[in-house]
Amino acid sequence: MSTAKGKAGQKKQGQKHKNSFAFVPNKFSPVAMKIAATPIQGVCQRCKDIIEWKQRMGKYKPLTQPKTCLSCQQKRIYCAYHVLCQPCSTEKQKCAKCHEGDIAVHMDKKKEEIVKEEQELEYKISLLNERQKRSYRRKIERGDDDGANKILGNASAEYSDDDFFDDEPENEDDDVEE
Ligand SMILES: [Zn+2]
Ligand SMILES: [Zn+2]
């Protein structure tokens, strides 16, 4: 219910929480969390060990936004520490992290599906305007996945359904709409 505010990571000076957040969709994306939670795949044994070590040591940092693929230059890497996107890595049969080693554990269908889901999500979000993105983000933060999905659906279908989007600046009084 309450959005996790304050505490860890809030000690940056000079950046108070105004309305100036950079929009980082994946940070709150349930799909991204799913990707992070699945086992390390699509990399060589050495890289797998390295990433697993990071996980064990609590140093593993999931991506907060898609990274650009070294090969195709598209922003569609969703797995932390990878430098090749899933399609490129599969095509070259090379480790997605060091892009040299042979892939030790191939990405299974399930994970591939999830990554694809995330790629589609990312694309849909890119269709939103700033206001819609804010609205989307707010819903994700509230855990209102349905509402968030509706915004995405709306963006591609009807672009200007204005009264669907709540546009007030951050009101915390959680009034339930619908
Ligand atoms: Zn690529
Ligand atoms: Zn590797």
mmCIF file of C-alpha atoms and ligand atoms in Angstrom:
data_model
loop_
_atom_site.group_PDB
_atom_site.id
_atom_site.type_symbol
_atom_site.label_atom_id
_atom_site.label_comp_id
_atom_site.label_asym_id
_atom_site.label_seq_id
_atom_site.Cartn_x
_atom_site.Cartn_y
_atom_site.Cartn_z
ATOM 1 C CA MET A 1 0.000 0.000 0.000
ATOM 2 C CA SER A 2 2.433 2.622 1.146
ATOM 3 C CA THR A 3 5.128 3.202 -1.382
ATOM 4 C CA ALA A 4 8.508 2.403 0.080
ATOM 5 C CA LYS A 5 9.980 5.809 0.516
ATOM 6 C CA GLY A 6 12.858 7.073 2.554
ATOM 7 C CA LYS A 7 15.468 4.854 4.099
ATOM 8 C CA ALA A 8 18.133 3.337 1.943
ATOM 9 C CA GLY A 9 19.500 5.249 -0.986
ATOM 10 C CA GLN A 10 17.977 8.556 0.021
ATOM 11 C CA LYS A 11 21.097 10.236 1.240
ATOM 12 C CA LYS A 12 21.998 11.957 -1.977
ATOM 13 C CA GLN A 13 22.563 15.609 -1.344
ATOM 14 C CA GLY A 14 21.031 18.227 -3.517
ATOM 15 C CA GLN A 15 18.389 16.030 -4.993
ATOM 16 C CA LYS A 16 15.266 16.390 -2.988
ATOM 17 C CA HIS A 17 12.200 14.628 -4.135
ATOM 18 C CA LYS A 18 10.660 17.314 -6.213
ATOM 19 C CA ASN A 19 8.625 16.378 -9.167
ATOM 20 C CA SER A 20 11.778 15.840 -11.097
ATOM 21 C CA PHE A 21 12.149 12.092 -11.145
ATOM 22 C CA ALA A 22 13.578 10.529 -14.206
ATOM 23 C CA PHE A 23 11.188 7.990 -15.519
ATOM 24 C CA VAL A 24 12.640 4.536 -15.024
ATOM 25 C CA PRO A 25 9.925 2.085 -15.920
ATOM 26 C CA ASN A 26 11.752 -1.149 -15.355
ATOM 27 C CA LYS A 27 12.668 -0.358 -11.832
ATOM 28 C CA PHE A 28 9.103 -1.008 -10.854
ATOM 29 C CA SER A 29 8.259 -3.463 -13.538
ATOM 30 C CA PRO A 30 7.109 -6.798 -12.204
ATOM 31 C CA VAL A 31 8.460 -8.342 -15.367
ATOM 32 C CA ALA A 32 11.922 -6.995 -14.724
ATOM 33 C CA MET A 33 11.793 -8.462 -11.254
ATOM 34 C CA LYS A 34 10.888 -11.797 -12.757
ATOM 35 C CA ILE A 35 13.872 -11.628 -15.066
ATOM 36 C CA ALA A 36 16.159 -10.816 -12.199
ATOM 37 C CA ALA A 37 14.782 -13.699 -10.195
ATOM 38 C CA THR A 38 15.339 -16.374 -12.824
ATOM 39 C CA PRO A 39 18.630 -18.261 -12.925
ATOM 40 C CA ILE A 40 21.627 -16.924 -14.800
ATOM 41 C CA GLN A 41 21.441 -18.090 -18.381
ATOM 42 C CA GLY A 42 22.789 -17.276 -21.807
ATOM 43 C CA VAL A 43 26.352 -16.827 -20.586
ATOM 44 C CA CYS A 44 29.538 -18.902 -20.469
ATOM 45 C CA GLN A 45 30.535 -20.828 -17.382
ATOM 46 C CA ARG A 46 33.022 -18.225 -16.267
ATOM 47 C CA CYS A 47 30.556 -15.359 -16.497
ATOM 48 C CA LYS A 48 27.883 -17.444 -14.864
ATOM 49 C CA ASP A 49 30.208 -17.987 -11.917
ATOM 50 C CA ILE A 50 30.974 -14.295 -11.717
ATOM 51 C CA ILE A 51 27.322 -13.279 -11.730
ATOM 52 C CA GLU A 52 26.395 -15.952 -9.227
ATOM 53 C CA TRP A 53 29.166 -14.756 -6.999
ATOM 54 C CA LYS A 54 27.768 -11.247 -7.171
ATOM 55 C CA GLN A 55 24.372 -12.581 -6.218
ATOM 56 C CA ARG A 56 25.772 -14.454 -3.265
ATOM 57 C CA MET A 57 27.689 -11.421 -2.079
ATOM 58 C CA GLY A 58 24.686 -9.164 -2.452
ATOM 59 C CA LYS A 59 26.469 -7.184 -5.129
ATOM 60 C CA TYR A 60 24.118 -8.118 -7.918
ATOM 61 C CA LYS A 61 22.383 -5.123 -9.384
ATOM 62 C CA PRO A 62 19.460 -5.767 -11.691
ATOM 63 C CA LEU A 63 19.190 -3.363 -14.581
ATOM 64 C CA THR A 64 16.904 -0.444 -13.978
ATOM 65 C CA GLN A 65 16.544 0.265 -17.659
ATOM 66 C CA PRO A 66 17.367 -1.578 -20.853
ATOM 67 C CA LYS A 67 20.958 -1.499 -21.988
ATOM 68 C CA THR A 68 22.222 -1.079 -25.521
ATOM 69 C CA CYS A 69 23.401 -4.219 -27.251
ATOM 70 C CA LEU A 70 27.002 -4.057 -28.466
ATOM 71 C CA SER A 71 26.131 -5.869 -31.610
ATOM 72 C CA CYS A 72 22.811 -4.533 -32.908
ATOM 73 C CA GLN A 73 22.923 -1.254 -30.975
ATOM 74 C CA GLN A 74 19.358 -1.643 -29.863
ATOM 75 C CA LYS A 75 18.269 -0.974 -26.351
ATOM 76 C CA ARG A 76 17.002 -4.364 -25.550
ATOM 77 C CA ILE A 77 19.190 -5.968 -22.947
ATOM 78 C CA TYR A 78 17.222 -6.717 -19.821
ATOM 79 C CA CYS A 79 19.604 -9.005 -18.016
ATOM 80 C CA ALA A 80 22.113 -7.397 -15.728
ATOM 81 C CA TYR A 81 25.749 -7.628 -16.870
ATOM 82 C CA HIS A 82 24.922 -8.727 -20.371
ATOM 83 C CA VAL A 83 26.373 -6.802 -23.288
ATOM 84 C CA LEU A 84 24.601 -8.711 -26.019
ATOM 85 C CA CYS A 85 20.868 -8.852 -26.332
ATOM 86 C CA GLN A 86 19.127 -12.161 -26.326
ATOM 87 C CA PRO A 87 18.615 -12.452 -30.113
ATOM 88 C CA CYS A 88 22.241 -11.514 -30.883
ATOM 89 C CA SER A 89 23.634 -13.838 -28.278
ATOM 90 C CA THR A 90 21.544 -16.700 -29.588
ATOM 91 C CA GLU A 91 22.464 -15.966 -33.170
ATOM 92 C CA LYS A 92 26.191 -15.789 -32.498
ATOM 93 C CA GLN A 93 26.092 -18.590 -29.971
ATOM 94 C CA LYS A 94 28.295 -16.477 -27.755
ATOM 95 C CA CYS A 95 28.131 -15.586 -24.102
ATOM 96 C CA ALA A 96 25.900 -12.557 -23.615
ATOM 97 C CA LYS A 97 28.284 -11.102 -21.064
ATOM 98 C CA CYS A 98 31.861 -11.510 -22.357
ATOM 99 C CA HIS A 99 30.708 -12.196 -25.932
ATOM 100 C CA GLU A 100 33.606 -14.623 -26.317
ATOM 101 C CA GLY A 101 32.944 -17.734 -24.347
ATOM 102 C CA ASP A 102 30.581 -20.419 -25.485
ATOM 103 C CA ILE A 103 27.226 -20.362 -23.823
ATOM 104 C CA ALA A 104 27.249 -22.775 -20.920
ATOM 105 C CA VAL A 105 23.613 -22.636 -20.030
ATOM 106 C CA HIS A 106 21.276 -21.692 -22.809
ATOM 107 C CA MET A 107 18.426 -19.492 -21.984
ATOM 108 C CA ASP A 108 15.372 -21.618 -21.580
ATOM 109 C CA LYS A 109 12.093 -20.899 -23.248
ATOM 110 C CA LYS A 110 10.563 -19.573 -20.107
ATOM 111 C CA LYS A 111 13.152 -16.923 -19.582
ATOM 112 C CA GLU A 112 13.217 -16.061 -23.245
ATOM 113 C CA GLU A 113 9.484 -15.480 -23.062
ATOM 114 C CA ILE A 114 9.870 -13.215 -20.071
ATOM 115 C CA VAL A 115 12.572 -11.212 -21.773
ATOM 116 C CA LYS A 116 10.396 -10.852 -24.819
ATOM 117 C CA GLU A 117 7.543 -9.720 -22.627
ATOM 118 C CA GLU A 118 9.785 -7.063 -21.210
ATOM 119 C CA GLN A 119 10.837 -5.950 -24.659
ATOM 120 C CA GLU A 120 7.244 -5.519 -25.678
ATOM 121 C CA LEU A 121 6.470 -3.671 -22.491
ATOM 122 C CA GLU A 122 9.363 -1.351 -23.097
ATOM 123 C CA TYR A 123 8.092 -0.653 -26.570
ATOM 124 C CA LYS A 124 4.606 0.144 -25.346
ATOM 125 C CA ILE A 125 5.949 2.474 -22.700
ATOM 126 C CA SER A 126 7.893 4.304 -25.370
ATOM 127 C CA LEU A 127 4.579 5.141 -27.017
ATOM 128 C CA LEU A 128 3.309 6.975 -23.960
ATOM 129 C CA ASN A 129 3.627 10.682 -23.557
ATOM 130 C CA GLU A 130 5.187 12.145 -20.435
ATOM 131 C CA ARG A 131 1.906 12.503 -18.612
ATOM 132 C CA GLN A 132 0.897 8.970 -19.372
ATOM 133 C CA LYS A 133 4.276 7.732 -18.219
ATOM 134 C CA ARG A 134 3.834 9.505 -14.901
ATOM 135 C CA SER A 135 0.428 8.019 -14.525
ATOM 136 C CA TYR A 136 1.740 4.600 -15.451
ATOM 137 C CA ARG A 137 4.561 4.840 -12.983
ATOM 138 C CA ARG A 138 2.241 5.912 -10.214
ATOM 139 C CA LYS A 139 0.065 2.909 -10.774
ATOM 140 C CA ILE A 140 3.006 0.532 -10.783
ATOM 141 C CA GLU A 141 4.216 2.060 -7.547
ATOM 142 C CA ARG A 142 0.807 1.510 -6.040
ATOM 143 C CA GLY A 143 0.865 -2.055 -7.192
ATOM 144 C CA ASP A 144 -2.036 -1.392 -9.494
ATOM 145 C CA ASP A 145 -0.872 -3.607 -12.347
ATOM 146 C CA ASP A 146 -4.272 -3.688 -13.975
ATOM 147 C CA GLY A 147 -4.519 0.070 -14.063
ATOM 148 C CA ALA A 148 -0.994 0.281 -15.451
ATOM 149 C CA ASN A 149 -1.782 -2.218 -18.157
ATOM 150 C CA LYS A 150 -4.869 -0.273 -19.078
ATOM 151 C CA ILE A 151 -2.749 2.782 -19.672
ATOM 152 C CA LEU A 152 -0.486 0.798 -21.968
ATOM 153 C CA GLY A 153 -3.429 -0.660 -23.812
ATOM 154 C CA ASN A 154 -4.936 2.768 -24.111
ATOM 155 C CA ALA A 155 -1.789 4.295 -25.486
ATOM 156 C CA SER A 156 -1.677 2.032 -28.475
ATOM 157 C CA ALA A 157 -5.410 1.974 -29.074
ATOM 158 C CA GLU A 158 -6.926 5.328 -28.210
ATOM 159 C CA TYR A 159 -4.354 7.932 -27.695
ATOM 160 C CA SER A 160 -6.404 10.733 -26.229
ATOM 161 C CA ASP A 161 -8.671 9.305 -23.604
ATOM 162 C CA ASP A 162 -7.879 12.183 -21.340
ATOM 163 C CA ASP A 163 -10.035 11.593 -18.342
ATOM 164 C CA PHE A 164 -8.612 8.158 -17.891
ATOM 165 C CA PHE A 165 -5.340 9.574 -16.722
ATOM 166 C CA ASP A 166 -5.088 11.133 -13.335
ATOM 167 C CA ASP A 167 -2.957 14.132 -13.782
ATOM 168 C CA GLU A 168 -2.754 15.694 -10.371
ATOM 169 C CA PRO A 169 0.732 16.133 -9.000
ATOM 170 C CA GLU A 170 1.561 13.242 -6.676
ATOM 171 C CA ASN A 171 -1.363 13.138 -4.330
ATOM 172 C CA GLU A 172 -0.729 10.620 -1.650
ATOM 173 C CA ASP A 173 -4.253 10.213 -0.411
ATOM 174 C CA ASP A 174 -4.732 7.074 -2.418
ATOM 175 C CA ASP A 175 -8.228 7.735 -3.605
ATOM 176 C CA VAL A 176 -9.409 4.663 -5.344
ATOM 177 C CA GLU A 177 -10.658 5.305 -8.792
ATOM 178 C CA GLU A 178 -12.830 2.877 -10.716
HETATM 179 ZN ZN ZN B 1 21.573 -7.272 -30.206
HETATM 180 ZN ZN ZN B 2 31.228 -15.122 -20.732
#
